Coordinates of C-alpha atoms and ligand atoms in Angstrom, one line a residue:
M1028 CA 29.8 6.1 -18.5
G1029 CA 28.8 4.4 -15.3
F1030 CA 25.6 2.7 -14.2
S1031 CA 23.2 4.6 -16.3
N1032 CA 20.3 2.5 -14.9
I1033 CA 20.2 4.5 -11.7
M1034 CA 19.2 8.1 -11.1
D1035 CA 21.9 8.7 -8.6
S1036 CA 22.6 11.5 -6.4
N1037 CA 25.7 12.4 -8.2
S1038 CA 22.9 14.8 -9.3
Y1039 CA 22.5 15.8 -5.6
T1040 CA 23.1 19.5 -5.6
G1041 CA 22.5 20.5 -2.0
L1042 CA 19.0 21.4 -2.6
A1043 CA 17.7 19.7 0.5
T1044 CA 17.1 22.6 2.9
D1045 CA 15.5 21.2 6.0
P1046 CA 18.1 20.5 8.7
D1047 CA 17.0 16.9 9.4
T1048 CA 17.4 15.8 5.8
E1049 CA 20.8 17.7 5.6
R1050 CA 21.9 15.9 8.7
L1051 CA 21.0 12.5 7.5
I1052 CA 22.6 13.1 4.1
E1053 CA 25.9 14.2 5.9
A1054 CA 25.8 11.3 8.4
R1055 CA 25.4 8.8 5.5
A1056 CA 28.2 10.3 3.5
H1057 CA 30.3 10.2 6.6
L1058 CA 29.6 6.7 7.7
L1059 CA 28.9 4.8 4.6
G1060 CA 31.4 6.5 2.3
P1061 CA 30.9 7.8 -1.2
A1062 CA 30.0 4.4 -2.9
Y1063 CA 26.4 4.8 -1.9
R1064 CA 24.1 6.9 -4.0
L1065 CA 20.8 8.6 -3.3
F1066 CA 18.0 9.1 -5.7
Y1067 CA 17.0 12.7 -6.8
E1068 CA 18.5 16.1 -6.6
R1069 CA 16.3 16.6 -3.4
P1070 CA 16.7 13.1 -1.7
V1071 CA 13.5 11.6 -0.1
H1072 CA 13.4 10.7 3.6
L1073 CA 10.8 7.9 4.0
V1074 CA 9.6 6.7 7.1
R1075 CA 6.5 4.5 6.3
G1076 CA 4.7 2.7 3.5
S1077 CA 1.5 1.1 2.6
G1078 CA 0.4 -0.5 -0.6
S1079 CA 1.6 1.7 -3.4
H1080 CA 2.1 4.8 -1.2
L1081 CA 5.0 6.1 0.9
F1082 CA 5.2 8.8 3.5
D1083 CA 8.1 11.0 4.3
A1084 CA 9.3 12.4 7.6
D1085 CA 6.8 15.3 7.3
G1086 CA 3.9 13.0 6.8
E1087 CA 3.7 13.8 3.0
R1088 CA 2.3 11.1 0.8
Y1089 CA 4.1 9.9 -2.2
L1090 CA 3.1 7.7 -5.1
D1091 CA 5.5 4.8 -5.5
A1092 CA 5.8 4.1 -9.2
Y1093 CA 9.3 2.6 -8.9
N1094 CA 9.7 -0.1 -6.4
N1095 CA 9.2 -3.6 -7.7
V1096 CA 10.6 -5.4 -4.6
V1097 CA 7.5 -4.6 -2.6
S1098 CA 5.5 -6.1 -5.4
V1099 CA 2.5 -6.9 -3.3
G1100 CA 2.5 -3.5 -1.7
H1101 CA 4.6 -1.9 1.1
C1102 CA 4.1 -3.7 4.5
H1103 CA 1.5 -6.2 3.2
P1104 CA -0.2 -7.4 6.3
R1105 CA -0.3 -11.1 5.2
V1106 CA 3.4 -11.1 4.5
V1107 CA 4.2 -9.2 7.8
A1108 CA 2.0 -11.7 9.6
A1109 CA 3.7 -14.8 8.0
I1110 CA 7.2 -13.4 8.9
T1111 CA 6.2 -12.5 12.4
R1112 CA 4.6 -16.0 13.0
Q1113 CA 7.7 -17.8 11.6
A1114 CA 10.2 -15.5 13.5
E1115 CA 8.3 -16.2 16.8
T1116 CA 8.5 -20.0 16.1
L1117 CA 11.9 -21.0 14.4
N1118 CA 14.6 -19.6 12.3
T1119 CA 17.4 -22.0 11.4
H1120 CA 19.0 -23.1 8.1
T1121 CA 18.8 -25.6 5.3
R1122 CA 20.9 -28.4 7.1
Y1123 CA 17.9 -29.3 9.2
L1124 CA 14.6 -30.7 8.0
H1125 CA 11.8 -28.2 7.7
D1126 CA 8.4 -28.3 5.9
G1127 CA 8.6 -24.7 4.9
I1128 CA 11.2 -24.9 2.2
V1129 CA 9.8 -28.2 0.7
A1130 CA 6.2 -26.8 0.5
Y1131 CA 7.4 -23.5 -0.9
S1132 CA 9.7 -25.2 -3.5
Q1133 CA 6.9 -27.3 -4.8
R1134 CA 4.7 -24.2 -5.2
L1135 CA 7.3 -22.3 -6.9
L1136 CA 8.3 -25.1 -9.3
D1137 CA 4.6 -25.6 -10.1
T1138 CA 4.8 -22.0 -11.7
L1139 CA 7.7 -22.9 -13.9
P1140 CA 7.9 -25.3 -17.0
A1141 CA 7.9 -29.0 -16.0
E1142 CA 11.5 -29.3 -17.3
V1143 CA 12.7 -26.9 -14.7
D1144 CA 12.4 -29.2 -11.7
Q1145 CA 14.8 -28.2 -8.9
V1146 CA 15.5 -25.1 -7.0
M1147 CA 18.2 -23.7 -4.7
Y1148 CA 18.1 -20.6 -2.5
A1149 CA 20.2 -17.5 -2.0
C1150 CA 19.7 -14.1 -0.5
T1151 CA 20.2 -11.8 -3.5
G1152 CA 20.0 -11.8 -7.3
S1153 CA 23.7 -11.3 -7.5
E1154 CA 24.3 -14.6 -5.5
A1155 CA 21.6 -16.4 -7.6
N1156 CA 23.4 -15.3 -10.9
D1157 CA 26.8 -16.2 -9.4
L1158 CA 25.6 -19.7 -8.6
A1159 CA 23.9 -19.9 -12.1
L1160 CA 27.3 -19.1 -13.7
R1161 CA 29.1 -21.8 -11.7
V1162 CA 26.5 -24.4 -12.5
A1163 CA 26.5 -23.5 -16.2
Q1164 CA 30.3 -23.6 -16.3
M1165 CA 30.5 -27.0 -14.7
Y1166 CA 27.9 -28.4 -17.1
T1167 CA 29.3 -27.0 -20.2
G1168 CA 33.0 -27.1 -19.2
A1169 CA 33.3 -23.6 -20.9
R1170 CA 33.6 -20.0 -19.7
G1171 CA 32.3 -17.9 -22.6
V1172 CA 29.3 -15.7 -21.7
I1173 CA 27.0 -13.6 -23.8
V1174 CA 25.1 -10.6 -22.3
T1175 CA 23.4 -7.5 -23.5
R1176 CA 25.2 -4.3 -23.9
D1177 CA 23.7 -2.6 -20.8
A1178 CA 22.9 -5.6 -18.8
Y1179 CA 23.0 -5.7 -15.0
H1180 CA 23.4 -9.0 -13.3
G1181 CA 24.6 -8.0 -9.9
N1182 CA 27.5 -7.2 -7.5
T1183 CA 29.8 -10.1 -6.9
E1184 CA 33.2 -10.1 -8.8
A1185 CA 31.8 -12.9 -11.2
V1186 CA 28.6 -11.2 -12.1
T1187 CA 30.1 -7.6 -12.3
A1188 CA 32.3 -9.1 -15.0
I1189 CA 29.2 -9.8 -17.0
S1190 CA 27.4 -6.5 -16.2
P1191 CA 28.4 -3.9 -18.7
S1192 CA 26.0 -1.3 -17.4
I1193 CA 28.1 -0.8 -14.3
G1194 CA 30.9 0.9 -16.4
G1195 CA 33.5 2.9 -14.8
A1196 CA 36.4 0.9 -13.4
T1197 CA 34.4 -2.3 -13.5
A1198 CA 35.7 -3.9 -16.7
I1199 CA 33.8 -6.8 -18.2
G1200 CA 35.7 -10.0 -18.4
P1201 CA 37.8 -11.3 -21.3
H1202 CA 35.3 -14.4 -21.5
V1203 CA 32.4 -12.1 -22.1
R1204 CA 30.9 -10.7 -25.3
V1205 CA 28.2 -8.1 -25.5
V1206 CA 25.3 -8.0 -28.0
A1207 CA 23.0 -5.1 -28.6
A1208 CA 19.6 -5.4 -26.8
P1209 CA 16.6 -5.8 -29.2
D1210 CA 15.9 -2.1 -29.4
S1211 CA 12.2 -2.2 -30.7
Y1212 CA 12.2 1.6 -31.0
R1213 CA 15.2 2.0 -33.3
S1214 CA 15.5 -1.4 -35.0
G1215 CA 12.0 -1.7 -36.5
Q1216 CA 11.1 -4.9 -38.2
D1217 CA 14.6 -6.3 -38.1
V1218 CA 14.9 -6.4 -34.3
A1219 CA 14.7 -10.2 -33.9
A1220 CA 17.1 -10.9 -36.8
R1221 CA 19.5 -8.4 -35.6
F1222 CA 19.5 -9.9 -32.1
L1223 CA 20.1 -13.3 -33.5
A1224 CA 22.9 -12.1 -35.8
G1225 CA 24.6 -10.5 -32.7
V1226 CA 24.4 -13.7 -30.7
E1227 CA 25.7 -15.9 -33.6
S1228 CA 28.6 -13.7 -34.1
A1229 CA 29.3 -13.6 -30.3
V1230 CA 29.2 -17.4 -30.2
A1231 CA 31.6 -17.7 -33.2
D1232 CA 34.0 -15.1 -31.5
L1233 CA 33.9 -16.9 -28.1
K1234 CA 34.8 -20.1 -29.8
A1235 CA 37.5 -18.5 -31.9
A1236 CA 39.1 -17.0 -28.7
G1237 CA 39.1 -20.4 -27.0
H1238 CA 36.6 -19.6 -24.3
G1239 CA 33.9 -21.9 -25.6
M1240 CA 30.2 -21.4 -25.0
N1241 CA 29.0 -21.3 -21.5
C1242 CA 25.8 -19.3 -21.5
L1243 CA 23.6 -16.6 -22.8
I1244 CA 22.2 -14.8 -19.8
V1245 CA 19.6 -12.1 -20.2
D1246 CA 17.0 -10.2 -18.3
T1247 CA 14.1 -11.3 -20.3
F1248 CA 12.6 -7.8 -20.2
F1249 CA 16.0 -6.1 -21.1
S1250 CA 15.4 -3.8 -18.2
S1251 CA 18.7 -2.0 -17.7
D1252 CA 19.1 -1.9 -21.5
G1253 CA 16.0 0.3 -21.7
I1254 CA 12.9 -2.0 -21.4
Y1255 CA 12.2 -4.0 -24.6
P1256 CA 9.5 -6.6 -23.9
D1257 CA 8.5 -6.9 -27.5
P1258 CA 8.9 -8.5 -29.8
A1259 CA 9.8 -12.0 -28.8
V1260 CA 13.4 -12.5 -29.8
L1261 CA 14.9 -15.2 -27.7
A1262 CA 14.0 -18.5 -29.1
P1263 CA 16.3 -18.5 -32.1
A1264 CA 19.2 -17.0 -30.1
V1265 CA 18.8 -19.7 -27.5
A1266 CA 18.8 -22.4 -30.1
A1267 CA 22.1 -20.9 -31.5
V1268 CA 23.7 -20.9 -28.1
R1269 CA 22.6 -24.5 -27.3
A1270 CA 23.8 -25.8 -30.8
A1271 CA 27.3 -24.3 -29.6
G1272 CA 27.1 -26.4 -26.4
G1273 CA 26.0 -23.4 -24.2
V1274 CA 23.0 -23.0 -21.9
F1275 CA 20.4 -20.3 -21.5
I1276 CA 20.1 -18.4 -18.1
A1277 CA 16.9 -16.3 -17.7
D1278 CA 17.5 -13.5 -15.2
E1279 CA 13.9 -13.1 -13.9
V1280 CA 15.0 -10.8 -11.1
Q1281 CA 13.1 -7.9 -12.8
P1282 CA 10.1 -9.5 -14.8
G1283 CA 9.4 -12.4 -12.5
F1284 CA 6.4 -12.9 -10.2
G1285 CA 3.8 -11.6 -12.5
R1286 CA 5.0 -8.2 -13.4
T1287 CA 4.4 -8.5 -17.1
G1288 CA 0.6 -9.0 -16.4
E1289 CA 0.3 -12.1 -18.5
A1290 CA 2.5 -14.7 -17.0
M1291 CA 4.5 -15.3 -13.8
W1292 CA 7.9 -15.2 -15.9
G1293 CA 9.3 -13.0 -18.5
F1294 CA 10.7 -15.8 -20.6
T1295 CA 7.2 -17.2 -21.3
R1296 CA 6.5 -14.4 -23.8
H1297 CA 9.6 -15.6 -25.8
G1298 CA 8.4 -19.1 -26.0
V1299 CA 11.6 -20.6 -24.6
V1300 CA 12.2 -23.0 -21.7
P1301 CA 15.5 -21.8 -19.9
D1302 CA 18.2 -24.1 -18.5
L1303 CA 18.5 -22.0 -15.4
I1304 CA 16.3 -19.4 -14.0
T1305 CA 17.4 -16.7 -11.5
M1306 CA 14.9 -14.7 -9.4
G1307 CA 15.1 -12.3 -6.4
K1308 CA 13.8 -8.8 -5.8
P1309 CA 9.9 -9.3 -5.4
M1310 CA 10.2 -12.9 -4.2
A1311 CA 9.6 -12.0 -0.5
N1312 CA 8.3 -8.4 -0.8
G1313 CA 11.5 -7.0 0.8
L1314 CA 13.1 -9.8 2.7
P1315 CA 16.3 -10.8 1.1
V1316 CA 15.2 -14.0 -0.7
A1317 CA 16.5 -15.1 -4.1
A1318 CA 16.7 -18.3 -6.0
M1319 CA 18.0 -20.3 -8.9
A1320 CA 15.8 -22.9 -10.5
A1321 CA 17.3 -25.5 -12.8
R1322 CA 16.7 -28.5 -15.1
S1323 CA 18.1 -31.2 -12.9
E1324 CA 20.3 -32.6 -15.7
V1325 CA 22.0 -29.2 -16.0
L1326 CA 22.5 -29.0 -12.2
E1327 CA 23.8 -32.5 -11.7
T1328 CA 27.4 -32.1 -12.2
F1329 CA 27.5 -29.1 -9.8
A1330 CA 25.4 -30.8 -7.2
R1331 CA 27.7 -33.8 -7.2
E1332 CA 31.0 -31.8 -6.7
V1333 CA 29.7 -29.1 -4.5
P1334 CA 28.1 -29.3 -1.1
Y1335 CA 26.1 -26.1 -1.4
F1336 CA 25.3 -24.1 1.7
N1337 CA 24.0 -20.5 2.1
T1338 CA 23.6 -19.5 5.8
F1339 CA 20.5 -17.4 5.3
G1340 CA 19.3 -18.8 1.9
G1341 CA 16.0 -20.6 2.2
N1342 CA 15.6 -20.3 6.0
P1343 CA 12.1 -20.8 7.5
V1344 CA 11.3 -17.1 7.8
S1345 CA 12.4 -16.4 4.2
M1346 CA 10.3 -19.3 3.0
A1347 CA 7.3 -18.1 5.0
A1348 CA 7.5 -14.6 3.6
A1349 CA 7.9 -16.0 0.1
G1350 CA 5.0 -18.2 0.5
A1351 CA 2.8 -15.5 1.7
V1352 CA 3.8 -13.4 -1.5
L1353 CA 2.6 -16.2 -3.7
D1354 CA -0.7 -16.3 -1.5
V1355 CA -1.2 -12.6 -2.1
I1356 CA -0.4 -12.8 -5.8
E1357 CA -3.0 -15.5 -6.3
D1358 CA -5.7 -14.2 -3.8
E1359 CA -5.6 -10.7 -5.0
D1360 CA -5.3 -11.6 -8.6
L1361 CA -2.3 -9.3 -8.9
M1362 CA -1.1 -10.6 -12.2
A1363 CA -4.4 -9.6 -13.9
N1364 CA -4.3 -6.3 -12.0
A1365 CA -0.8 -5.6 -13.4
G1366 CA -2.2 -6.3 -17.0
R1367 CA -5.3 -4.2 -16.7
V1368 CA -3.8 -1.3 -14.7
G1369 CA -0.5 -1.4 -16.8
T1370 CA -2.6 -1.2 -20.0
A1371 CA -4.5 1.9 -18.8
L1372 CA -1.3 3.4 -17.7
R1373 CA 0.3 2.9 -21.1
D1374 CA -2.7 4.0 -23.0
E1375 CA -2.7 7.4 -21.0
L1376 CA 1.0 7.9 -21.3
S1377 CA 0.8 7.2 -25.1
R1378 CA -2.0 9.9 -25.2
I1379 CA 0.2 12.3 -23.3
A1380 CA 3.1 11.5 -25.7
T1381 CA 1.0 12.8 -28.7
E1382 CA 1.1 16.3 -27.0
T1383 CA 4.9 16.5 -27.0
P1384 CA 7.7 15.7 -29.4
R1385 CA 9.9 15.1 -26.5
I1386 CA 8.5 11.6 -25.9
G1387 CA 9.7 9.2 -28.6
D1388 CA 8.2 6.0 -27.4
V1389 CA 6.0 4.5 -24.6
R1390 CA 6.5 0.7 -24.3
G1391 CA 6.2 -2.1 -21.8
A1392 CA 4.1 -4.8 -20.6
G1393 CA 2.0 -5.2 -17.4
L1394 CA 3.3 -2.8 -14.7
Y1395 CA 6.7 -2.3 -16.4
V1396 CA 6.7 0.8 -18.5
G1397 CA 9.4 2.6 -20.3
V1398 CA 8.9 6.2 -21.6
E1399 CA 11.7 7.2 -23.9
M1400 CA 12.7 10.8 -24.0
V1401 CA 14.3 12.2 -27.2
T1402 CA 15.5 15.6 -28.3
D1403 CA 13.9 15.1 -31.7
P1404 CA 11.4 12.3 -32.6
D1405 CA 12.7 12.0 -36.2
L1406 CA 16.3 11.5 -35.1
K1407 CA 15.4 9.6 -32.1
A1408 CA 18.3 11.2 -30.4
P1409 CA 18.3 10.3 -26.6
D1410 CA 17.5 13.1 -24.2
R1411 CA 19.3 12.3 -21.0
A1412 CA 18.9 15.8 -19.6
G1413 CA 15.2 15.8 -20.2
A1414 CA 14.7 12.4 -18.6
H1415 CA 16.8 13.6 -15.6
D1416 CA 14.7 16.8 -15.3
L1417 CA 11.4 15.0 -15.5
V1418 CA 12.3 12.4 -12.8
N1419 CA 13.3 15.3 -10.5
A1420 CA 10.1 17.2 -11.4
M1421 CA 8.0 14.1 -10.7
R1422 CA 9.9 13.7 -7.3
D1423 CA 8.9 17.3 -6.6
R1424 CA 5.4 16.3 -7.4
K1425 CA 5.7 13.4 -5.0
V1426 CA 5.7 10.7 -7.6
L1427 CA 8.7 8.4 -7.6
I1428 CA 10.2 7.1 -10.8
S1429 CA 13.8 6.6 -12.1
V1430 CA 15.6 6.0 -15.4
C1431 CA 17.3 3.3 -17.4
G1432 CA 18.8 2.6 -20.7
A1433 CA 22.3 3.1 -22.1
D1434 CA 21.7 6.9 -22.3
G1435 CA 19.8 7.1 -19.1
N1436 CA 16.9 8.6 -21.1
V1437 CA 14.2 6.0 -20.6
L1438 CA 11.9 6.8 -17.7
K1439 CA 11.5 3.6 -15.7
V1440 CA 7.9 3.3 -14.3
R1441 CA 7.7 0.0 -12.3
P1442 CA 5.2 0.3 -9.4
P1443 CA 4.1 -2.3 -7.0
L1444 CA 1.6 -4.7 -8.5
V1445 CA -1.1 -3.4 -6.3
F1446 CA -1.1 -0.1 -8.4
S1447 CA -4.7 0.9 -8.8
M1448 CA -6.7 2.8 -11.5
S1449 CA -6.8 5.9 -9.1
D1450 CA -2.9 5.6 -8.8
V1451 CA -2.9 5.7 -12.7
D1452 CA -5.0 9.0 -12.6
W1453 CA -2.6 10.4 -10.0
F1454 CA 0.4 9.5 -11.9
C1455 CA -0.8 10.8 -15.3
T1456 CA -2.1 14.0 -13.8
E1457 CA 1.3 14.8 -12.4
F1458 CA 3.2 13.3 -15.4
A1459 CA 1.2 15.5 -17.9
G1460 CA 1.9 18.6 -15.7
A1461 CA 5.6 17.8 -15.5
V1462 CA 5.8 17.3 -19.3
A1463 CA 4.1 20.5 -19.8
A1464 CA 6.4 22.5 -17.5
L1465 CA 9.4 20.9 -19.2
G1466 CA 8.5 22.9 -22.3
Ligands
LIG166 N1 19.7 -9.1 -12.1 C1 18.9 -8.1 -12.5 C2 18.3 -8.1 -13.8 C3 18.8 -6.9 -11.6 O1 18.1 -6.0 -12.1 C4 19.4 -7.0 -10.4 C5 19.3 -5.9 -9.4 N2 19.0 -4.7 -9.8 C6 20.2 -8.1 -10.1 C7 20.3 -9.2 -10.9 C8 21.0 -8.2 -8.8 O2 20.1 -8.4 -7.6 P1 20.5 -8.1 -6.2 O3 20.6 -6.5 -6.1 O4 19.4 -8.7 -5.4 O5 21.8 -8.7 -6.0

């Protein structure tokens, strides 16, 4: 089916009319080739951002309800200043001593459970997951991996093999078993038991096939699967994986750094302490900074055998940016903001949902909200076309969102954590209008 968690410009229908936008679209296609996709039927040409707002080439203001990388807001002055200061002073790599990486690592580890006591740096979430797979494989001596059915864990060869959401020509590996995500909308009360049963059968299958148990790796918010923060399902599944000799990797690339509004990390709500934790996207508000945190006993074999080096990972500018992000999250109380504003957003979306049978479910935590579009609420049949139309209608109303889920029918609303109550009003006014116009 192919990467349903992006609203890509396979849907671009040549509706962009102004010559400048046409020129850019054509130049991109010519120079970058067809693997690159654009959002929306009418792609957006952005030139500036501030907080949760973006501005296009004509100076029009957009509400950003999608971009989690810039989690402390577009171009936050404290992050910009920290980057600038460090770039003016020194930027090298991790084979020289520098205070920045040590100070940041201590701060980061202080946000994690005490058992997770070491951290290594990379530049992307993909690299962090790739590293975590290698670490887990050397610790367990096994290759078998369990992932959810529409998981996305990145773009290296090793992690595309564990990312079924990519689909198309990218096959998942023979050492990989998929389990259904905990679909709270369709599975009702049974969701945790079903998830556990899926993991137990995958464990047995991997053993029988001779792959053994390397790891269970999940996005603890099940983002690309369709956003399922509730209920907590992971603890028994992780116990089953550990009993079979495997480890648990929490992919925090999406939920990490306070997005859920109640904790810094998505795994917290599941009451588990992971063996390895990967993170990226919002870590440095747009600079390519990612990491893998580990229990030192799990890391030990890898660390003994492999002299890890990542040219850009953990460099002084990256660490300065990442430190400034933690400063802003703390000083502006952004986790609490995500909780408060996210609740207001979900409440209002739930109210709008009562006015149309086309919205089957509104779910989420903090500033990560999924709105599931259905053709019929009783049948809960996914409405891919309706979601597609709504995303494009919102774009025309200058509010940016996308979709996720196996059927591409779950609206993904995931704004920067600085989203305000007036942004919620703006969002909901346009959303109610777009839903009404959908008919
Ligand atoms: N894991 C998850 C859960 C992700 O959502 C992504 C990116 N969408 C990645 C890993 C890969 O991160 P990156 O694009 O930085 O390589």
